[in-house]
Amino acid sequence: MKGGITIFKKSICIVLLLAMTLLCGCTDGKKSAAIPDTSKLEDTEASDTSKSESTNVPGRSSQPVENSESQVPAFIEEIKNLSDGELLYNYINGLEVALIRESELIFEDPDEIPSETLYMFFLYSLDTSNYYEEYEKLWYNENDNKFHIPIKDIKAHLDCYFEHYSLDPTKIYGYSATENAVLTNTITGFGGDVWTKVKDKKFDYDQLTLVVDFYEDGSFQKIIETKEYVFRFYETGYYLLAVTKK
């Protein structure tokens, strides 16, 4: 009898253990169901964050960058601070003294500029260069007492002032096809006076449109003509985009 009771008690214990195991399993299942799986959400958030950051990387904006005052280079600010007299002296008066009559510089498209006028502009720009003496020594030929100026050097100089142009060396007086150079007795000597006043000026980022009145004499009483000049400046110089009469 005692043996039967013992077996019965063991059976009850086993049943109780099984019941407790099942109960714990149900509780864990409920807990796991109540806690959302955030692994996918975290992956999605990380992906969205990376996309958002990539659109803010400097230099990768899909929007066009517009010119603004904050983007204007320092050298443009320096030019803006020049007085009217300084603008005329630096960019107008010398040019108008050097390029006169048939060599007058008037154009809307640089490709329209005659080759002889381009050559005269080259001499003018050379005359204002800080390296004039070096060029003089480079080109001077003691055998014929002339300057032999290679066309490649002329073009290299013009490249600093015109974004594009059409130069035909055969149209330049003194051109030697044998040397592909211009032979000339002098590369300087411009002189004279012009009487000018700035009528209007307008800056547009790196461009300057300058309207200039030319007077008959130093009394500045009678205007004889008006010209408009369009410049595009870069850090070490400028391009002439157009010169027209108004």
Short mmCIF file of C-alpha atoms in Angstrom, two decimals, residues 49-233:
data_model
loop_
_atom_site.label_atom_id
_atom_site.label_comp_id
_atom_site.label_asym_id
_atom_site.label_seq_id
_atom_site.Cartn_x
_atom_site.Cartn_y
_atom_site.Cartn_z
CA THR A 49 19.74 58.86 -41.88
CA SER A 50 22.48 58.02 -44.36
CA LYS A 51 20.33 59.31 -47.23
CA SER A 52 19.63 62.53 -45.38
CA GLU A 53 23.31 63.09 -44.59
CA SER A 54 24.43 62.41 -48.14
CA THR A 55 22.27 65.26 -49.50
CA ASN A 56 24.03 67.68 -47.17
CA VAL A 57 27.58 66.79 -48.14
CA PRO A 58 29.29 69.93 -49.46
CA GLY A 59 29.69 69.88 -53.22
CA ARG A 60 27.01 67.27 -53.78
CA SER A 61 23.91 69.44 -53.75
CA SER A 62 21.51 68.76 -56.58
CA GLN A 63 20.47 72.41 -56.57
CA PRO A 64 22.34 74.88 -58.81
CA VAL A 65 24.65 77.21 -56.97
CA GLU A 66 23.69 80.82 -57.54
CA ASN A 67 26.14 83.70 -57.38
CA SER A 68 25.78 85.68 -54.20
CA GLU A 69 27.65 88.45 -52.48
CA SER A 70 29.13 85.94 -50.03
CA GLN A 71 30.69 84.01 -52.92
CA VAL A 72 32.32 87.00 -54.63
CA PRO A 73 36.11 86.52 -54.66
CA ALA A 74 38.30 88.96 -52.77
CA PHE A 75 39.87 90.37 -55.95
CA ILE A 76 36.41 91.43 -57.18
CA GLU A 77 35.87 93.33 -53.96
CA GLU A 78 39.16 95.11 -54.55
CA ILE A 79 38.06 96.13 -58.05
CA LYS A 80 34.71 97.32 -56.71
CA ASN A 81 36.58 99.59 -54.33
CA LEU A 82 38.48 101.32 -57.15
CA SER A 83 37.47 104.91 -57.84
CA ASP A 84 36.20 105.96 -61.27
CA GLY A 85 39.57 107.55 -61.94
CA GLU A 86 41.40 104.35 -61.09
CA LEU A 87 39.12 102.28 -63.32
CA LEU A 88 39.77 104.66 -66.22
CA TYR A 89 43.51 104.67 -65.63
CA ASN A 90 43.83 100.90 -65.23
CA TYR A 91 41.55 99.68 -68.01
CA ILE A 92 40.50 102.42 -70.43
CA ASN A 93 42.79 105.37 -71.06
CA GLY A 94 45.94 103.51 -72.06
CA LEU A 95 43.95 101.20 -74.30
CA GLU A 96 42.33 104.15 -76.09
CA VAL A 97 45.66 105.90 -76.56
CA ALA A 98 47.28 102.82 -78.10
CA LEU A 99 44.50 101.49 -80.32
CA ILE A 100 43.41 104.35 -82.56
CA ARG A 101 42.17 104.97 -86.10
CA GLU A 102 42.22 101.73 -88.14
CA SER A 103 43.35 99.77 -85.08
CA GLU A 104 40.53 101.01 -82.85
CA LEU A 105 39.17 98.19 -80.72
CA ILE A 106 35.42 97.83 -81.35
CA PHE A 107 33.77 94.42 -81.20
CA GLU A 108 30.84 92.41 -79.90
CA ASP A 109 32.48 89.05 -80.62
CA PRO A 110 36.26 88.69 -80.08
CA ASP A 111 36.45 86.53 -83.21
CA GLU A 112 35.55 89.67 -85.20
CA ILE A 113 38.67 91.59 -84.11
CA PRO A 114 41.07 92.12 -87.05
CA SER A 115 44.47 90.45 -86.67
CA GLU A 116 46.36 93.74 -86.92
CA THR A 117 44.22 95.15 -84.10
CA LEU A 118 44.92 92.07 -82.00
CA TYR A 119 48.62 92.60 -82.60
CA MET A 120 48.36 96.24 -81.54
CA PHE A 121 46.50 95.17 -78.42
CA PHE A 122 49.32 92.72 -77.74
CA LEU A 123 51.85 95.57 -77.93
CA TYR A 124 49.67 97.71 -75.66
CA SER A 125 49.36 94.93 -73.06
CA LEU A 126 53.09 94.30 -73.30
CA ASP A 127 53.78 97.96 -72.69
CA THR A 128 51.87 97.76 -69.41
CA SER A 129 53.47 94.48 -68.34
CA ASN A 130 55.85 94.25 -65.41
CA TYR A 131 58.02 91.91 -67.49
CA TYR A 132 58.57 94.31 -70.38
CA GLU A 133 62.37 94.37 -70.07
CA GLU A 134 62.54 90.57 -70.03
CA TYR A 135 60.52 90.37 -73.24
CA GLU A 136 62.69 93.04 -74.83
CA LYS A 137 65.84 91.01 -74.16
CA LEU A 138 64.16 87.80 -75.27
CA TRP A 139 63.11 89.02 -78.73
CA TYR A 140 65.78 91.54 -79.68
CA ASN A 141 68.06 90.46 -82.52
CA GLU A 142 71.37 92.34 -82.75
CA ASN A 143 71.98 91.21 -86.33
CA ASP A 144 69.18 93.32 -87.79
CA ASN A 145 68.35 95.53 -84.78
CA LYS A 146 64.77 94.26 -84.75
CA PHE A 147 62.51 92.41 -82.40
CA HIS A 148 61.54 88.94 -83.59
CA ILE A 149 58.30 88.10 -81.78
CA PRO A 150 57.14 84.49 -82.19
CA ILE A 151 53.44 84.07 -82.95
CA LYS A 152 53.16 81.62 -80.06
CA ASP A 153 54.27 84.38 -77.67
CA ILE A 154 51.72 86.79 -79.12
CA LYS A 155 48.97 84.21 -78.67
CA ALA A 156 50.08 83.41 -75.13
CA HIS A 157 49.69 87.09 -74.27
CA LEU A 158 46.33 87.47 -76.02
CA ASP A 159 45.05 84.40 -74.18
CA CYS A 160 45.24 86.43 -70.98
CA TYR A 161 42.81 89.07 -72.31
CA PHE A 162 40.39 87.29 -74.65
CA GLU A 163 38.47 84.10 -74.03
CA HIS A 164 38.60 83.40 -77.76
CA TYR A 165 39.75 85.22 -80.91
CA SER A 166 40.86 84.54 -84.48
CA LEU A 167 44.44 85.53 -85.29
CA ASP A 168 45.74 85.31 -88.85
CA PRO A 169 49.49 86.09 -88.67
CA THR A 170 49.67 86.76 -92.42
CA LYS A 171 47.50 89.85 -91.85
CA ILE A 172 50.03 91.39 -89.45
CA TYR A 173 52.52 93.87 -90.86
CA GLY A 174 56.08 92.51 -90.56
CA TYR A 175 55.10 88.86 -90.35
CA SER A 176 57.77 86.38 -91.44
CA ALA A 177 56.43 83.00 -92.52
CA THR A 178 59.95 81.57 -92.38
CA GLU A 179 60.28 82.32 -88.67
CA ASN A 180 56.55 82.33 -87.90
CA ALA A 181 57.23 85.58 -86.11
CA VAL A 182 56.58 89.29 -86.44
CA LEU A 183 59.64 91.46 -87.06
CA THR A 184 59.37 95.02 -85.80
CA ASN A 185 61.67 97.91 -84.96
CA THR A 186 59.93 98.78 -81.70
CA ILE A 187 57.56 97.25 -79.21
CA THR A 188 56.69 100.38 -77.22
CA GLY A 189 56.25 104.10 -77.60
CA PHE A 190 52.52 104.76 -77.17
CA GLY A 191 51.72 108.28 -76.06
CA GLY A 192 48.91 110.78 -76.00
CA ASP A 193 45.94 111.93 -73.97
CA VAL A 194 42.27 111.08 -73.72
CA TRP A 195 39.71 112.86 -71.58
CA THR A 196 37.23 110.47 -70.11
CA LYS A 197 34.58 110.18 -67.42
CA VAL A 198 32.66 107.18 -66.18
CA LYS A 199 29.01 107.59 -67.13
CA ASP A 200 27.77 104.34 -65.63
CA LYS A 201 29.13 101.12 -64.15
CA LYS A 202 27.52 97.87 -63.16
CA PHE A 203 29.02 94.84 -61.46
CA ASP A 204 27.50 91.40 -61.97
CA TYR A 205 29.53 88.89 -59.95
CA ASP A 206 32.84 88.76 -61.89
CA GLN A 207 31.73 91.05 -64.73
CA LEU A 208 31.95 94.81 -65.01
CA THR A 209 30.06 96.84 -67.58
CA LEU A 210 31.63 100.28 -67.83
CA VAL A 211 30.09 103.11 -69.86
CA VAL A 212 32.58 105.89 -70.61
CA ASP A 213 32.12 109.35 -72.09
CA PHE A 214 34.98 110.77 -74.18
CA TYR A 215 35.44 114.53 -74.21
CA GLU A 216 36.91 116.87 -76.78
CA ASP A 217 39.48 118.28 -74.37
CA GLY A 218 40.41 118.73 -70.76
CA SER A 219 37.63 121.23 -70.16
CA PHE A 220 35.17 118.31 -70.21
CA GLN A 221 32.52 120.44 -71.88
CA LYS A 222 31.80 118.54 -75.10
CA ILE A 223 31.25 114.79 -75.34
CA ILE A 224 32.51 113.42 -78.65
CA GLU A 225 31.58 109.76 -78.16
CA THR A 226 30.50 107.16 -75.63
CA LYS A 227 31.69 103.56 -75.37
CA GLU A 228 30.63 100.55 -73.38
CA TYR A 229 33.22 98.04 -72.15
CA VAL A 230 32.42 94.62 -70.73
CA PHE A 231 35.10 92.94 -68.62
CA ARG A 232 35.21 89.57 -66.90
CA PHE A 233 37.78 89.55 -64.14
#
